[in-house]
Amino acid sequence: MTDTRRRVKLYALNAERQWDDRGTGHVSSAYVDRLKGISLLVRAESDGSLLLESKIQPDTAYQKQQDTLIVWSEGDNFDLALSFQEKAGCDEIWEKICTVQGKDPSVEITQDIVEESEDERFDDMSDSAPPIELPSCELSRLEDISELFSNCLSSPMRKEKLAVAIESENYIRKLLNLFHMCEDLENTEGLHHLYDIFKNIFLLNKNALFEVMFADDTLFDVVGCLEYDPSSPTPKRHRDYLRQQAKFKEAIPIKNPELLSKIHQTFRVQYIQDVVLPTPSLFEDNMLSTLSSFIFFNKVEIVSLVQEDEKFLTELFSMLTNVNTSETKRRDLVLFLKEFCNYSQNLQPQAKETFYKTLTNLGILQALEVTLAADDHKTKTASIDILTYIVEYSPSVVREYTLQQANNTDEDQILLNVIIEQMICDSDPELGGAVQLMGVLRILLDPENMLSSINKSEKIDFLNFFYKHSVHILI
């Protein structure tokens, strides 16, 4: 039986600061003669090919995040991440890295990140530099705290030491207590300082601090601090939006508390990144890479948790096809499914293929036959988006399903014919849906992408099916 502890997904950060999937495999550590040192090796699960061969460098800063993630940089602007299936496997490899570097495995980062000028290096004196002493967390010291945090951002080593101090002294929760006091007292100056303080905490780019700020009992207070931008004449109302207007609709009750919490957290953190935080400069954008990673891996985990719950998905598809399901309920179900499929775009190719096969086996295409023909515009539009996701990634799944309909489905209910019918009858004056469905049809009928199909007769079978059962609708 394969050791699932060492099963990992390998990611690399691209030039747009987005994580690219590099494959699924199993990680090990071994001495590599060519590299002259202990190295991390990842071999592909599919064919055993080498996905990664990376020497554990004594001075590279490795970071452990969210219990199952190890992130590091190799050279300029080349970040790598190993996402482990199990925490135990992550701990094993982390201990190996720490052993090679002579570090305590209890740390979450193995090195101080140094990217400073010679003068700054001299000033900091590397590991011998004293820890940062935080001011007492009092209203009268907010200006001092804000100034200290701001001054630390220019030095990677001081940033690191500041983050350690904030975490070890539980400083975020203490600051949030001051936030409540400032709001109660209508202390505008203090609230402005807290805005600057929390903006700078985000720029420390530390996953451990994000874990504290994004917890259920702190996230809304953090958002509250970021409502009081000194450059804005009036406070924003982000908390009201998140509480009142952006409520997550449980189209089907989600019984897994971990999944529900992760969905809420991901939506709110995405909102913080996209709306609440000020538009970052190029310099600050690089400093927020860990926030993007936090959201990315949350989405991957959500897809995995939903995909594993076959009972939940079966119930969802059953309700979509049930004639007694109300139009409003069906719309909510389709919108949830669309968001779920959107999250799946973060998966690596092999995982994405498994994902779409799982959805197909559980009945997503039967459900789309119903929802594509819905009168409700939002339901129809979201259904077209879902179908596009599936066809763009795995057209063979749709072709195979269509061929299975040949002998047991009325022609007007065949998925391919539903697509054509909706394309022809699009009521949108700009024909947005029709254009999108035409793109779907073009992919399905493209002989070129049929050549790579495992089913060698797919091309002949599907085109014959199309000319026999569907082409007359177009003419």
Coordinates of C-alpha atoms in Angstrom, one line a residue, residues 10 190 203 217 292 338 355 387 442:
L10 CA 4.2 20.3 -5.9
G190 CA -6.5 55.7 17.9
L203 CA 2.8 43.3 5.1
D217 CA -13.4 35.1 16.8
S292 CA -2.5 34.8 -1.9
K338 CA -20.4 27.2 -10.2
F355 CA -12.6 16.0 -9.9
L387 CA -20.4 23.3 -18.7
R442 CA -16.7 23.9 -31.3

